[in-house]
Tab-separated table of C-alpha atoms in Angstrom:
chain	number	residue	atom	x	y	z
J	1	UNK	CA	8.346	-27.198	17.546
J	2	UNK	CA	11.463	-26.502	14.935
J	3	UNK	CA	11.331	-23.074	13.461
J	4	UNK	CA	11.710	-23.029	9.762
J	5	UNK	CA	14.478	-20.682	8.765
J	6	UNK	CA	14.032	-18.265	5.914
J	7	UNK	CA	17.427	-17.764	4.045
J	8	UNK	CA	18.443	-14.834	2.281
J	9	UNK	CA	19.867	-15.318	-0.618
J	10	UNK	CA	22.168	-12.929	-2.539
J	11	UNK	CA	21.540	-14.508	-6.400
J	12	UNK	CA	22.668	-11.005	-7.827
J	13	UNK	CA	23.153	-7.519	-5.992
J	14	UNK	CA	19.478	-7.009	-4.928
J	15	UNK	CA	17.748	-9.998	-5.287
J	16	UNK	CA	16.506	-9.848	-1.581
J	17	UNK	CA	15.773	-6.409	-1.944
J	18	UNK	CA	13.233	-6.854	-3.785
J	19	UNK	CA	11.363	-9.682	-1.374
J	20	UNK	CA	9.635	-7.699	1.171
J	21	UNK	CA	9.041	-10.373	3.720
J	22	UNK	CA	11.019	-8.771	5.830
J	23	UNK	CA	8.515	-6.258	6.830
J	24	UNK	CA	5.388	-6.373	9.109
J	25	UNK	CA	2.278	-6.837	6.930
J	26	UNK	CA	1.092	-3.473	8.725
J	27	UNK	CA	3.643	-2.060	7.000
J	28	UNK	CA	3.215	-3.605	3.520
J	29	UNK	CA	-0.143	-2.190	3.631
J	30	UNK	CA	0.363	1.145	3.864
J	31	UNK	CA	2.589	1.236	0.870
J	32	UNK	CA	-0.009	-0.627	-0.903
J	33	UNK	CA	-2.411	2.261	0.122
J	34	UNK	CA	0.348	4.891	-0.787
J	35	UNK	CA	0.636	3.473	-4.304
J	36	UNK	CA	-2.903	3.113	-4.856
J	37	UNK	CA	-2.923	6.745	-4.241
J	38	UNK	CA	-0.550	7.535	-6.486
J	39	UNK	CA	-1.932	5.660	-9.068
J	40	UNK	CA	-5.651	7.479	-8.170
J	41	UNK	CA	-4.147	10.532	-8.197
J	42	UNK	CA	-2.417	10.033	-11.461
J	43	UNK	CA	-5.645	9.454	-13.127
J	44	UNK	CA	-7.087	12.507	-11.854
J	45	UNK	CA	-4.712	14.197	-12.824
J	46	UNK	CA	-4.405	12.990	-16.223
J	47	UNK	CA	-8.147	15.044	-16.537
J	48	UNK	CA	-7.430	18.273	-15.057
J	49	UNK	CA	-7.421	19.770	-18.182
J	50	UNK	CA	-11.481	18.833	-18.713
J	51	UNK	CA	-13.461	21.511	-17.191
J	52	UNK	CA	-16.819	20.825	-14.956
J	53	UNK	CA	-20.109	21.495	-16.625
J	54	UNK	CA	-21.726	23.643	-14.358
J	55	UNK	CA	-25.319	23.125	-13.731
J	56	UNK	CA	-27.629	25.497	-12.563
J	57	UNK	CA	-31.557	25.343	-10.836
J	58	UNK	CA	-32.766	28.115	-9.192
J	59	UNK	CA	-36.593	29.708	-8.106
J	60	UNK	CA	-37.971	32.859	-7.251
J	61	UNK	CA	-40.601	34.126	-5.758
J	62	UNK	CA	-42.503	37.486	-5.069
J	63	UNK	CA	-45.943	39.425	-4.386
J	64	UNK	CA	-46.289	39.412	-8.537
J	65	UNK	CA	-44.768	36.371	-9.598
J	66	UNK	CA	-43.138	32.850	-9.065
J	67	UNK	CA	-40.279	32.110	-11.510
J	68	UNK	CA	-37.810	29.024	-11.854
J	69	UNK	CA	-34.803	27.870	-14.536
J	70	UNK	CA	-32.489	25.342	-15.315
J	71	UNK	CA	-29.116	26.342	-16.848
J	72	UNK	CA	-26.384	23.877	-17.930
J	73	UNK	CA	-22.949	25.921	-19.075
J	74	UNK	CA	-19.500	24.294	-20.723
J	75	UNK	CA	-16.527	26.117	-21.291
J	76	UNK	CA	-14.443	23.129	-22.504
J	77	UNK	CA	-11.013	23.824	-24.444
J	78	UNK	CA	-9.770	21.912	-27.090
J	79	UNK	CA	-6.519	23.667	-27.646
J	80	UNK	CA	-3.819	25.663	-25.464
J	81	UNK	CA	-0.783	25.809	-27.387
J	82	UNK	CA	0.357	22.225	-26.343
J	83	UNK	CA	-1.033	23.159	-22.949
J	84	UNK	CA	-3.210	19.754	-22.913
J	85	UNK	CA	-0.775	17.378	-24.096
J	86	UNK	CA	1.754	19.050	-21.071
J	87	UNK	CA	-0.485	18.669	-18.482
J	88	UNK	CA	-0.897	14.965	-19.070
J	89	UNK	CA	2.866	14.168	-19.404
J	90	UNK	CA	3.779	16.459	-16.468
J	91	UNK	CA	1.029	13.894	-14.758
J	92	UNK	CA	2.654	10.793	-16.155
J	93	UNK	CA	6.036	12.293	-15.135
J	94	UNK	CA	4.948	13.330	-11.603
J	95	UNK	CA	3.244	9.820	-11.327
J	96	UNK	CA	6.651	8.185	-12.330
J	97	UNK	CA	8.839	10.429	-9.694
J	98	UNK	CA	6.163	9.336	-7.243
J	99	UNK	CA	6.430	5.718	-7.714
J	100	UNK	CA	10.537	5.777	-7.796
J	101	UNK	CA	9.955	7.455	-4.377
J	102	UNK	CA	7.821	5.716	-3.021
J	103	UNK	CA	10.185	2.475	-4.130
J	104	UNK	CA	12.929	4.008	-2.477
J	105	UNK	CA	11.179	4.385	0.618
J	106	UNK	CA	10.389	1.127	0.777
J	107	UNK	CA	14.036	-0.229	-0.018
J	108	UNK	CA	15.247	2.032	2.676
J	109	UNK	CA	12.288	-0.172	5.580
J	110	UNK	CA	14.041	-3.052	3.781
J	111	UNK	CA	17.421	-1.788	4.686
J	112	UNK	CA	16.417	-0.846	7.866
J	113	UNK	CA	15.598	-4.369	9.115
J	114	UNK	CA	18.034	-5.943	7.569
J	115	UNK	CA	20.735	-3.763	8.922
J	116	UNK	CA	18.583	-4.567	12.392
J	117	UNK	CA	19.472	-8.132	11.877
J	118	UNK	CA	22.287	-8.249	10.802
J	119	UNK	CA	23.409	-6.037	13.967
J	120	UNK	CA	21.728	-8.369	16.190
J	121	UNK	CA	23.626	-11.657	14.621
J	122	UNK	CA	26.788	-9.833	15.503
J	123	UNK	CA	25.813	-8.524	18.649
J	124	UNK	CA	24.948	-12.815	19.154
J	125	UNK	CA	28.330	-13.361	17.908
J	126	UNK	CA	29.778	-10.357	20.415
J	127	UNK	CA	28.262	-12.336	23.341
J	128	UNK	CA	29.436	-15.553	21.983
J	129	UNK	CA	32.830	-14.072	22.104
J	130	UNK	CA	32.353	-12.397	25.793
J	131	UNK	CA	31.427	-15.640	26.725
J	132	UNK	CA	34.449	-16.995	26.171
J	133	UNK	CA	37.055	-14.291	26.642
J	134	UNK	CA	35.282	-14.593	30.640
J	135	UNK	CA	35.751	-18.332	30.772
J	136	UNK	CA	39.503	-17.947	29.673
J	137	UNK	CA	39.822	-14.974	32.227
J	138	UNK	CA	38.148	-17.073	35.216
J	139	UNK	CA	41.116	-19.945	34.686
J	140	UNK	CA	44.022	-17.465	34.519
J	141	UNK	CA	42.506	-15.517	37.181
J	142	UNK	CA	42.160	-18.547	39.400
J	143	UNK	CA	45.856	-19.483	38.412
J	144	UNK	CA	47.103	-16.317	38.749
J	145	UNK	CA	45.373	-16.872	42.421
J	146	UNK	CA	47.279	-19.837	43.482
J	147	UNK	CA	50.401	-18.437	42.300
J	148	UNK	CA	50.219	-15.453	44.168
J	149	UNK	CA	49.233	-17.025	47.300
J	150	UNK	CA	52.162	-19.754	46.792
J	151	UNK	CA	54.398	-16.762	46.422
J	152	UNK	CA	55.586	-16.903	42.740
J	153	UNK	CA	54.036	-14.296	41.607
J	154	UNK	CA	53.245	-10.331	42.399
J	155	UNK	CA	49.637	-9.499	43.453
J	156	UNK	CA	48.906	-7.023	40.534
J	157	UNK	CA	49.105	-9.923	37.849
J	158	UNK	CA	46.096	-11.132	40.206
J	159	UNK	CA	44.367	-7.811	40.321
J	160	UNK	CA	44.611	-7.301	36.381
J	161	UNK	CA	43.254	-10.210	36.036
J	162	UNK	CA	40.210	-9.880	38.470
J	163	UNK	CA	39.449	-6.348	37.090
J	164	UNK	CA	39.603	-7.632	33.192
J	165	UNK	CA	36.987	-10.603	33.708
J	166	UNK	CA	35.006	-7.932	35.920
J	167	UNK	CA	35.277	-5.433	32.648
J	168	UNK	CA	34.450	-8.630	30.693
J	169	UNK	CA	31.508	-9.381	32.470
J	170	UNK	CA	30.321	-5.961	33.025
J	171	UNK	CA	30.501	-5.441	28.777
J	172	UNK	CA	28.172	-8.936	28.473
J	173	UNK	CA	25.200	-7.204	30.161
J	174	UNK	CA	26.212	-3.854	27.856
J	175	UNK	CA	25.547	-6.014	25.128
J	176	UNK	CA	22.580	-7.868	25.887
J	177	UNK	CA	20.831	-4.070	26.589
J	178	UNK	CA	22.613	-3.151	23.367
J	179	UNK	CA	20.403	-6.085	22.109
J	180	UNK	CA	17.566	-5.496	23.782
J	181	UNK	CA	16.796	-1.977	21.779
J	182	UNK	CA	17.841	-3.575	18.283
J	183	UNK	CA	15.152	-5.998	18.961
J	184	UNK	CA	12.616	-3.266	19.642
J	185	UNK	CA	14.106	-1.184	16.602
J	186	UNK	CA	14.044	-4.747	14.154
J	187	UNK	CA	9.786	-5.357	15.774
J	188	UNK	CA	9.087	-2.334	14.706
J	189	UNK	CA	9.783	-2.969	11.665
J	190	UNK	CA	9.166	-6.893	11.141
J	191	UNK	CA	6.444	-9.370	12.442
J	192	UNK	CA	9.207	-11.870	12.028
J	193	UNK	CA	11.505	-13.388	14.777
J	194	UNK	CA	14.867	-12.240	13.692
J	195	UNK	CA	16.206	-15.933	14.657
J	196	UNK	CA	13.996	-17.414	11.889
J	197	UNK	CA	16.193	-15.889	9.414
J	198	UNK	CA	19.901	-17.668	8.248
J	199	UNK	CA	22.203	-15.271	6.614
J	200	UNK	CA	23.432	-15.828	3.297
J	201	UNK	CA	26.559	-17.761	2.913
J	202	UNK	CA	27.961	-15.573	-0.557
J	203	UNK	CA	26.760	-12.541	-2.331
J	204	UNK	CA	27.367	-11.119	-5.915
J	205	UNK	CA	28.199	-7.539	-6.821
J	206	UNK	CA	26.789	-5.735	-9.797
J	207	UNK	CA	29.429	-4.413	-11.987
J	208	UNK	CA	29.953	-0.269	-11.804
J	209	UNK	CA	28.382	0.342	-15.417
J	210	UNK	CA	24.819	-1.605	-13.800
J	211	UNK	CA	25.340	0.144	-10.736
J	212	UNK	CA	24.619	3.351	-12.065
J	213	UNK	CA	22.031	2.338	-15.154
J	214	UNK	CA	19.931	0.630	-12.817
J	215	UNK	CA	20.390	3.102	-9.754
J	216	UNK	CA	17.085	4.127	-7.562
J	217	UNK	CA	18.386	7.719	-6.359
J	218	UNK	CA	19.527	8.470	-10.716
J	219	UNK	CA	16.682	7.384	-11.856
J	220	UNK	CA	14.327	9.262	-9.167
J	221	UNK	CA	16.840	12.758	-10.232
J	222	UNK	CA	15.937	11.825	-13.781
J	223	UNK	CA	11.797	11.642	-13.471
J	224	UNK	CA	12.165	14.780	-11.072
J	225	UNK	CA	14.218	16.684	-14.510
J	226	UNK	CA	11.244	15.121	-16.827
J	227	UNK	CA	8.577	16.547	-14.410
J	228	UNK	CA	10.213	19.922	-14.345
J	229	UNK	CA	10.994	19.723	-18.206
J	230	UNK	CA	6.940	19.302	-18.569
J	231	UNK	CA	6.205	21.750	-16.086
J	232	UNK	CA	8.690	24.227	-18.308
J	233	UNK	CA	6.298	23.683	-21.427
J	234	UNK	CA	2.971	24.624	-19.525
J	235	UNK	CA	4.759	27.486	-18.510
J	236	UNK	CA	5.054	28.641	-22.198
J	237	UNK	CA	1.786	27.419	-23.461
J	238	UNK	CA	-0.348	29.402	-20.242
J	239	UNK	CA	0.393	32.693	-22.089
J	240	UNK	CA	-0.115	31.523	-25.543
J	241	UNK	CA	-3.822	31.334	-27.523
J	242	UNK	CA	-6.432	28.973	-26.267
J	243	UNK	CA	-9.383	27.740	-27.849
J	244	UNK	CA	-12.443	26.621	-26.425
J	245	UNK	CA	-16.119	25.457	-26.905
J	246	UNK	CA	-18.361	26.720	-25.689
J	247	UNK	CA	-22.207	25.230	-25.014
J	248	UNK	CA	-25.161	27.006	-22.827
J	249	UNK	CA	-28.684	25.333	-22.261
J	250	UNK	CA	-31.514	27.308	-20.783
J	251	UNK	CA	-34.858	26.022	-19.863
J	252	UNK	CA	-37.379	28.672	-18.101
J	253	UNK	CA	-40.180	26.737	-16.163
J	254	UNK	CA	-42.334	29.322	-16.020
J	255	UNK	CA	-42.734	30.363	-20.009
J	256	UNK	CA	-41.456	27.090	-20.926
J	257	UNK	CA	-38.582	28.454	-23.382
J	258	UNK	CA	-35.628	26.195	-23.737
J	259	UNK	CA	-32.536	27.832	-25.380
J	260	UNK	CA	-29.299	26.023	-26.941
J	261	UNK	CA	-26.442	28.192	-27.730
J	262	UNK	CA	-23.151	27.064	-28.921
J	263	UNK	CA	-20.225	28.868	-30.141
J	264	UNK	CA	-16.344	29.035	-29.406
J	265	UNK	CA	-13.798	31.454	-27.908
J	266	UNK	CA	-9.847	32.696	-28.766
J	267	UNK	CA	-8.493	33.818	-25.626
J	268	UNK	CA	-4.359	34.882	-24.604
J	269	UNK	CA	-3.452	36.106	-21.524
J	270	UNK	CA	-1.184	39.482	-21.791
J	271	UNK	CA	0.457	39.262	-17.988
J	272	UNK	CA	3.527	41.184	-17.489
J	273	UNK	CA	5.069	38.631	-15.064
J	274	UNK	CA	4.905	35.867	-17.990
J	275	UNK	CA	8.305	36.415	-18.893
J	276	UNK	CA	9.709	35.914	-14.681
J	277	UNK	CA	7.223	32.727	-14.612
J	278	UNK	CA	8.728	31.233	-17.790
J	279	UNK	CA	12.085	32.404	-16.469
J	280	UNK	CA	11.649	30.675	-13.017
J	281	UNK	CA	10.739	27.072	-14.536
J	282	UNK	CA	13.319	27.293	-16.956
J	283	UNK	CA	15.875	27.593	-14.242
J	284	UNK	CA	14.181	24.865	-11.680
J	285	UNK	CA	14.612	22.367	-15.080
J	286	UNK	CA	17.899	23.543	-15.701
J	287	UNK	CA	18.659	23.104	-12.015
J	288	UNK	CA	16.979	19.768	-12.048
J	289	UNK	CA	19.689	18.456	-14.753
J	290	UNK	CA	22.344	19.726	-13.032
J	291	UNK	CA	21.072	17.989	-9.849
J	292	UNK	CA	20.350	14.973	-11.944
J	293	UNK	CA	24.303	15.179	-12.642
J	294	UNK	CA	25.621	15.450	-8.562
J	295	UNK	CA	23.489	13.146	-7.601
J	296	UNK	CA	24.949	10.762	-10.222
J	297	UNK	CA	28.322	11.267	-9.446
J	298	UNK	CA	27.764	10.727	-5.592
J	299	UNK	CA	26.559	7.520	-6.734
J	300	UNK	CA	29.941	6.547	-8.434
J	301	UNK	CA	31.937	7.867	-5.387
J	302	UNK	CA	29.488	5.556	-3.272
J	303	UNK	CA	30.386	2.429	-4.928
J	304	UNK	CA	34.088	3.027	-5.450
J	305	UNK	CA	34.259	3.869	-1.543
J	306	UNK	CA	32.210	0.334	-1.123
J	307	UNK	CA	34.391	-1.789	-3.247
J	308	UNK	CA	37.208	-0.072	-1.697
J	309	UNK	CA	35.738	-1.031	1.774
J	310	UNK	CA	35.025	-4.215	0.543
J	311	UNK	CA	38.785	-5.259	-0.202
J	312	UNK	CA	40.249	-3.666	2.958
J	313	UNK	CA	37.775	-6.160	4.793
J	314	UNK	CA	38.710	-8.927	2.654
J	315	UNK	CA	42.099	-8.632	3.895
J	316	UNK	CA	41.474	-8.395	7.729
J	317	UNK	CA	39.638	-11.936	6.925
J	318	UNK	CA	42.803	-13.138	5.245
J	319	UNK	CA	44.658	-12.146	8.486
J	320	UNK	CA	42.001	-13.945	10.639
J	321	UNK	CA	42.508	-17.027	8.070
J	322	UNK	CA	46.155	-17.089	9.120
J	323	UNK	CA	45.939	-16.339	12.662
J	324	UNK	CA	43.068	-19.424	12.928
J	325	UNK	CA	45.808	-21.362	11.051
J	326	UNK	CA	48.194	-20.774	13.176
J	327	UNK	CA	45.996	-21.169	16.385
J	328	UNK	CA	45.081	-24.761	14.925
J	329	UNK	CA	49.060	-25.319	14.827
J	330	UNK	CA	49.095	-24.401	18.558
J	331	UNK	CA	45.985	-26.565	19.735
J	332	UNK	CA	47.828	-29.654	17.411
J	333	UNK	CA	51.172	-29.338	19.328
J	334	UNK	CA	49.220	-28.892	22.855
J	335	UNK	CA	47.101	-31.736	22.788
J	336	UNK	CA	50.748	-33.670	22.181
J	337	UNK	CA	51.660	-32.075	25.377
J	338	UNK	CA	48.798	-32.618	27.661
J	339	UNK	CA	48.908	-36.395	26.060
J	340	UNK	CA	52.141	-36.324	27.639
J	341	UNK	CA	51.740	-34.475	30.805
J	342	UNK	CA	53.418	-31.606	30.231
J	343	UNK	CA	50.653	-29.163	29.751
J	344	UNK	CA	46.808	-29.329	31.599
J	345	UNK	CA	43.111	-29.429	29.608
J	346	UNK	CA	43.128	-26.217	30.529
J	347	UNK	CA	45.971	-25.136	28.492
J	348	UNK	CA	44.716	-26.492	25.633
J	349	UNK	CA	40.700	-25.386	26.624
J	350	UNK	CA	41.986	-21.958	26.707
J	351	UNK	CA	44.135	-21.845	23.146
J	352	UNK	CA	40.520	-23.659	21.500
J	353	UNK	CA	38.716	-20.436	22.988
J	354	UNK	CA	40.974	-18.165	21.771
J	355	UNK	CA	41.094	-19.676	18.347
J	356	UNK	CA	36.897	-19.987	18.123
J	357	UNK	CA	36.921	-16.405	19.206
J	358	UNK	CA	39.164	-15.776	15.799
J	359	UNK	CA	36.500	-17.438	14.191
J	360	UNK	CA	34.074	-15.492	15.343
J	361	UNK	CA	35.998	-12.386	14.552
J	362	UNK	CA	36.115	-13.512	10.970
J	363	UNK	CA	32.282	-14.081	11.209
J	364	UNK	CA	31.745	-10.374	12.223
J	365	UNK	CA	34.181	-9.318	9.822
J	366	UNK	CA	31.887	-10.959	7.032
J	367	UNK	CA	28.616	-9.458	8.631
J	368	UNK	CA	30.455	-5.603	7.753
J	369	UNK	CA	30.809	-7.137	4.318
J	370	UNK	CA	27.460	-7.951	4.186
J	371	UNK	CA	26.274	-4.864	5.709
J	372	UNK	CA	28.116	-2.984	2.844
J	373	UNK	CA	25.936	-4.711	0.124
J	374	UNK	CA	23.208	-3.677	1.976
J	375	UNK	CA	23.940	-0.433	1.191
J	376	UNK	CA	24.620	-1.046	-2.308
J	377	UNK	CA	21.479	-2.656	-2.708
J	378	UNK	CA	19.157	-0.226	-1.246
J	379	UNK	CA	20.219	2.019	-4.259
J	380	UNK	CA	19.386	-0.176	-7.235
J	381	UNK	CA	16.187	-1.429	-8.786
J	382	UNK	CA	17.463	-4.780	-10.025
């Protein structure tokens, strides 16, 4: 049966980022559960500030009478100083820092298995190139042989030779354990067989200025300041004057004598730690801007050190480039030769390995490149 292959395509800087396929379905799940709890949470929240009405039945009874009540009590308030309106946008706040978290979390799994995959398509090509480093080393060990033996040439050529294919051919099974454990690291992560997945051909790199707008790790900073900047606020208004309303309903069984009583309450707290607690969360929001501000510029260093990256690998592909080129000049002029007799298939078998293992270089070369848009991409939202 064919397997259909899944491409990934780099349309803009994060466009596969934001395709979870990648993962197990296990795995989608639970962030689905995570954010429903967030979301849950965020409601509750949003109501903290609405007291319980507390609701009372009790019954007595003794050698001179039996006795029994129902109470209902609310102690609501309507105003704290901006207390309210605080504790719902410290919700909304917390709610947002949540979600950008939880976001992140998930572009990190993302990350994860694609860095998984991509290692294993280079650890494919690494074996590729084994492959054929061994079957260039068996034919110039084997000549190397019959020279030695005919007595034109000294027995250590022979013995390098024997000991690099054995070095070769010890490194093949290195990297086929080597692959082994970045299969079990990629299932972990993915319900997907990593072969059913092509990678992309070209990518596309945001510009610096999107970089940073659009950034997961600023923008997380930045909901963590607003959350602190709220939390400030309720700081002030918990020693400043509340108001509340008050209700009480009382209904004795016994007599039958129901009571309403309504009324309201001023109340200010006089605590003389309220300047140290207002003190504290203005210096964890002050802290939180200033964090918001690091974090941002280890952002910018991480892209300039990327695009930097990026070029230096573009030009070990230009070197590959040439020395394919000239590889493909060498395979032209050797088929003339063995045409002619003068050289075996061999010779030329030998430069058409060397020259696909160039290729493949080039091919692992791109892999890094792709590897280091990974890493760009984990960090934005677009």
């Amino acid at each position: 049966m064919k397997k259909t292959k899944i491409l990934l395509i780099f349309i803009s800087i994060s466009s596969y980022l934001l395709s979870d396929s990648i993962l197990s379905k296990d795995i989608i799940n639970s962030i689905q559960y995570s954010k429903e709890k967030i979301e849950t949470d965020t409601l509750k929240n949003n109501i903290n500030w609405i007291n319980p009405i507390q609701v009372k039945y009790y019954y007595k009874s003794n050698e001179l009478i039996n006795s029994s009540a129902t109470t209902i009590s609310i102690n609501q308030p309507i105003f704290k100083s901006g207390g309210i309106y605080n504790a719902i946008k410290y919700s909304q706040s917390s709610s947002k820092y949540n979600n950008i978290n939880l976001d992140i979390y998930k572009r990190n799994l993302i990350k994860k298995a694609t860095s998984f995959l991509y290692y294993l398509n280079q650890t494919d090509i690494n074996i590729d190139k084994i492959n054929k480093s061994i079957s260039n080393l068996k034919i110039e060990a084997s000549r190397n042989k019959e020279l030695v033996f005919n007595g034109f040439l000294d027995v250590s050529f022979l013995n390098n030779s024997i000991i690099a294919l054995n070095k070769n051919k010890i490194a093949l099974k290195d990297l086929k354990i080597q692959k082994e454990d970045l299969l079990l690291n990629f299932n972990n992560l993915s319900s997907v067989d990593y072969s059913s997945f092509l990678l992309p051909s070209s990518f596309s790199v945001l510009e610096f200025n999107d970089f940073i707008k659009n950034n997961t790790e600023v923008s997380k900073s930045k909901a963590n300041e607003e959350s602190f900047k709220y939390l400030k606020k309720l700081s002030y208004s918990k020693y400043l004057p509340s108001v509340n309303l008050t209700y009480d309903y009382s209904n004795d069984h016994e007599i039958n004598l129901k009571t309403n009583t309504t009324g309201f309450n001023i109340s200010m707290p006089f605590d003389f730690k309220s300047v140290y607690d207002i003190q504290s969360s203005k210096i964890a929001y002050l802290k939180a801007k200033k964090d918001t501000d690091i974090i941002k510029k280890e952002q910018e260093q991480l892209f300039n050190t990327i695009i930097n990256k990026l070029n230096i690998i573009d030009s070990k592909i230009k070197i590959q480039e040439t020395n394919i080129s000239y590889f493909n000049s060498l395979i032209k002029d050797m088929k003339e030769l063995v045409n002619n007799g003068i050289k075996t298939e061999e010779d030329l078998f030998i430069l058409k390995n060397s020259r696909d293992i160039e290729k493949l270089n080039k091919k692992l070369f791109f892999i890094d490149k792709l590897l280091l848009i990974l890493e760009l991409n984990s960090n934005t939202n677009t």
